[in-house]
Amino acid sequence: MTKTVGIIGGTGNIGEGLARRICLGGKFDVIIGSREASKACVAADGVVCELKDRKCTATTCSGTTNEDVCSSDILIISLPFERVQGTIETIGKAAFENKIVITLINPMIRNPKEKYFLPDAPAEGSAALAIRKMLPESTRLIAAFNNVAANKWMMLDEELDYSVAVCGDDEEAKKTVMELVGSVSKLKPLDAGPLAMTKVVEGITPLVITIAMRNGLKDVGVYFK
Ligand SMILES: NC(=O)c1ccc[n+]([C@@H]2O[C@H](COP(=O)([O-])OP(=O)(O)OC[C@H]3O[C@@H](n4cnc5c(N)ncnc54)[C@H](OP(=O)(O)O)[C@@H]3O)[C@@H](O)[C@H]2O)c1
């Protein structure tokens, strides 16, 4: 049976592109989540149209509330970092018991005068390590997709030809997430060690954005070889 990926905050900049690309990969169905089911349904309709246009019949996309998305096999939390704690509390921690949960969150601050971004990690050292504390112990939290820029997700005529660092403390869950990453365009999943490595991985995105902005580049990304 096709596994389902639920995206909490799936109506955002990243979420909608993520939904399209995962469905087009042909291996996972997607459920888009939102605080408002109607908003998620509109976003999902857009994905379904795109799938039809591209004659992709292998997978489906639907929309519902963030709460109901939690019935999915794999969850992606695609929210601004400061919204995660409140959202987990609203949904209820029990919904995350034993789940594989992916974080792609990179807290950062912008220096508008000098045009650069810096990591803005919480006291735990990274967003992932802070989110680890917000979730039940049985949740298998994995970091992935952190360094792929939002605009690239939506440019569906272009391949996503990047490396994706995958970090986590549960090897089986990490393997499942690497399969998901590998199903998307030309993304190359790489085992980047335990969740503690997100202290490094989350910090790469501000560098990527700063280089893109200061050099007028659209295609900046990470490729390890
Ligand atoms: N942008 C990038 O290039 C990029 C790249 C890699 C990783 N990331 C990470 O991806 C994450 C999502 O980024 P994004 O740009 O997609 O975020 P976003 O568009 O600003 O927000 C995502 C969703 O969060 C929900 N949301 C907004 N305010 C909320 C609140 N007060 N309470 C609960 N939910 C709220 C909204 O969904 P509803 O209104 O439908 O509920 C919104 O669609 C971020 O943590 C970012 O660090 C971003």
Short mmCIF file of C-alpha atoms and ligand atoms in Angstrom, two decimals, residues 8-16 18 32-37 39-40 43 64 66 76-84 86-88 90 103-108 127 131 144-153 202 205 209, ligand 1:
data_model
loop_
_atom_site.label_atom_id
_atom_site.label_comp_id
_atom_site.label_asym_id
_atom_site.label_seq_id
_atom_site.Cartn_x
_atom_site.Cartn_y
_atom_site.Cartn_z
CA ILE A 8 1.68 20.18 9.04
CA GLY A 9 1.69 23.76 7.75
CA GLY A 10 1.53 22.39 4.21
CA THR A 11 -0.08 25.56 2.81
CA GLY A 12 3.14 27.58 3.21
CA ASN A 13 5.99 28.57 0.90
CA ILE A 14 7.74 25.25 1.30
CA GLY A 15 4.73 23.02 1.95
CA GLU A 16 2.98 23.42 -1.38
CA LEU A 18 6.98 19.83 -1.18
CA ILE A 32 -1.72 18.87 3.27
CA GLY A 33 -2.49 20.21 6.74
CA SER A 34 -3.56 23.66 7.88
CA ARG A 35 -5.24 25.35 10.82
CA GLU A 36 -8.21 25.68 8.41
CA ALA A 37 -9.34 22.58 6.53
CA LYS A 39 -7.39 26.36 3.09
CA ALA A 40 -5.70 22.96 2.97
CA ALA A 43 -3.94 23.92 -1.70
CA THR A 64 -7.44 18.63 6.01
CA ASN A 66 -3.23 19.74 11.05
CA ILE A 76 6.61 16.77 8.07
CA ILE A 77 6.47 19.84 10.30
CA SER A 78 6.71 22.76 7.88
CA LEU A 79 6.09 25.74 10.16
CA PRO A 80 8.05 28.78 11.28
CA PHE A 81 10.03 27.61 14.32
CA GLU A 82 8.19 29.91 16.72
CA ARG A 83 4.85 28.29 15.76
CA VAL A 84 5.89 24.69 16.44
CA GLY A 86 1.86 26.02 20.04
CA THR A 87 0.87 23.80 17.13
CA ILE A 88 2.02 20.62 18.88
CA THR A 90 -3.07 22.41 19.91
CA THR A 103 11.71 18.75 10.62
CA LEU A 104 13.10 20.99 7.88
CA ILE A 105 13.11 24.05 10.11
CA ASN A 106 16.00 26.52 10.11
CA PRO A 107 15.60 29.42 12.54
CA MET A 108 17.52 32.43 11.22
CA ALA A 127 15.43 23.74 16.16
CA ILE A 131 11.47 20.11 18.87
CA ALA A 144 15.77 16.46 6.22
CA PHE A 145 15.17 18.89 3.35
CA ASN A 146 16.65 21.78 5.42
CA ASN A 147 18.86 23.23 2.69
CA VAL A 148 16.53 23.18 -0.35
CA ALA A 149 15.18 26.68 -1.03
CA ALA A 150 11.40 27.26 -1.24
CA ASN A 151 11.39 28.73 -4.76
CA LYS A 152 13.13 25.65 -6.15
CA TRP A 153 10.40 23.36 -4.84
CA GLU A 202 20.37 24.13 10.00
CA THR A 205 20.65 27.54 4.92
CA ILE A 209 20.46 32.38 1.11
N1 LIG B 1 11.61 29.25 2.81
C1 LIG B 1 12.70 28.51 2.55
O1 LIG B 1 13.45 28.69 1.56
C2 LIG B 1 13.02 27.35 3.47
C3 LIG B 1 13.99 26.41 3.09
C4 LIG B 1 14.22 25.32 3.93
C5 LIG B 1 13.51 25.20 5.11
N2 LIG B 1 12.60 26.16 5.46
C6 LIG B 1 11.87 26.04 6.72
O2 LIG B 1 10.57 25.59 6.42
C7 LIG B 1 9.68 26.06 7.44
C8 LIG B 1 8.44 26.57 6.75
O3 LIG B 1 8.79 27.68 5.93
P1 LIG B 1 7.71 28.44 5.07
O4 LIG B 1 8.44 29.53 4.40
O5 LIG B 1 6.95 27.44 4.26
O6 LIG B 1 6.75 29.03 6.22
P2 LIG B 1 5.45 29.92 6.07
O7 LIG B 1 4.96 29.88 4.67
O8 LIG B 1 5.72 31.24 6.69
O9 LIG B 1 4.43 29.18 7.05
C9 LIG B 1 4.01 27.82 6.86
C10 LIG B 1 2.61 27.63 7.42
O10 LIG B 1 2.62 27.88 8.83
C11 LIG B 1 1.28 28.11 9.24
N3 LIG B 1 1.25 29.16 10.25
C12 LIG B 1 1.51 30.46 10.10
N4 LIG B 1 1.34 31.12 11.27
C13 LIG B 1 0.94 30.20 12.16
C14 LIG B 1 0.59 30.24 13.55
N5 LIG B 1 0.57 31.39 14.23
N6 LIG B 1 0.23 29.08 14.15
C15 LIG B 1 0.20 27.92 13.46
N7 LIG B 1 0.52 27.81 12.15
C16 LIG B 1 0.89 28.93 11.52
C17 LIG B 1 0.51 28.57 8.00
O11 LIG B 1 -0.43 27.55 7.67
P3 LIG B 1 -2.03 27.74 7.88
O12 LIG B 1 -2.34 29.22 7.87
O13 LIG B 1 -2.59 27.06 6.67
O14 LIG B 1 -2.34 27.08 9.15
C18 LIG B 1 1.58 28.63 6.91
O15 LIG B 1 1.12 28.29 5.64
C19 LIG B 1 10.42 27.16 8.22
O16 LIG B 1 10.67 26.71 9.52
C20 LIG B 1 11.73 27.35 7.46
O17 LIG B 1 12.83 27.56 8.32
C21 LIG B 1 12.32 27.21 4.65
#
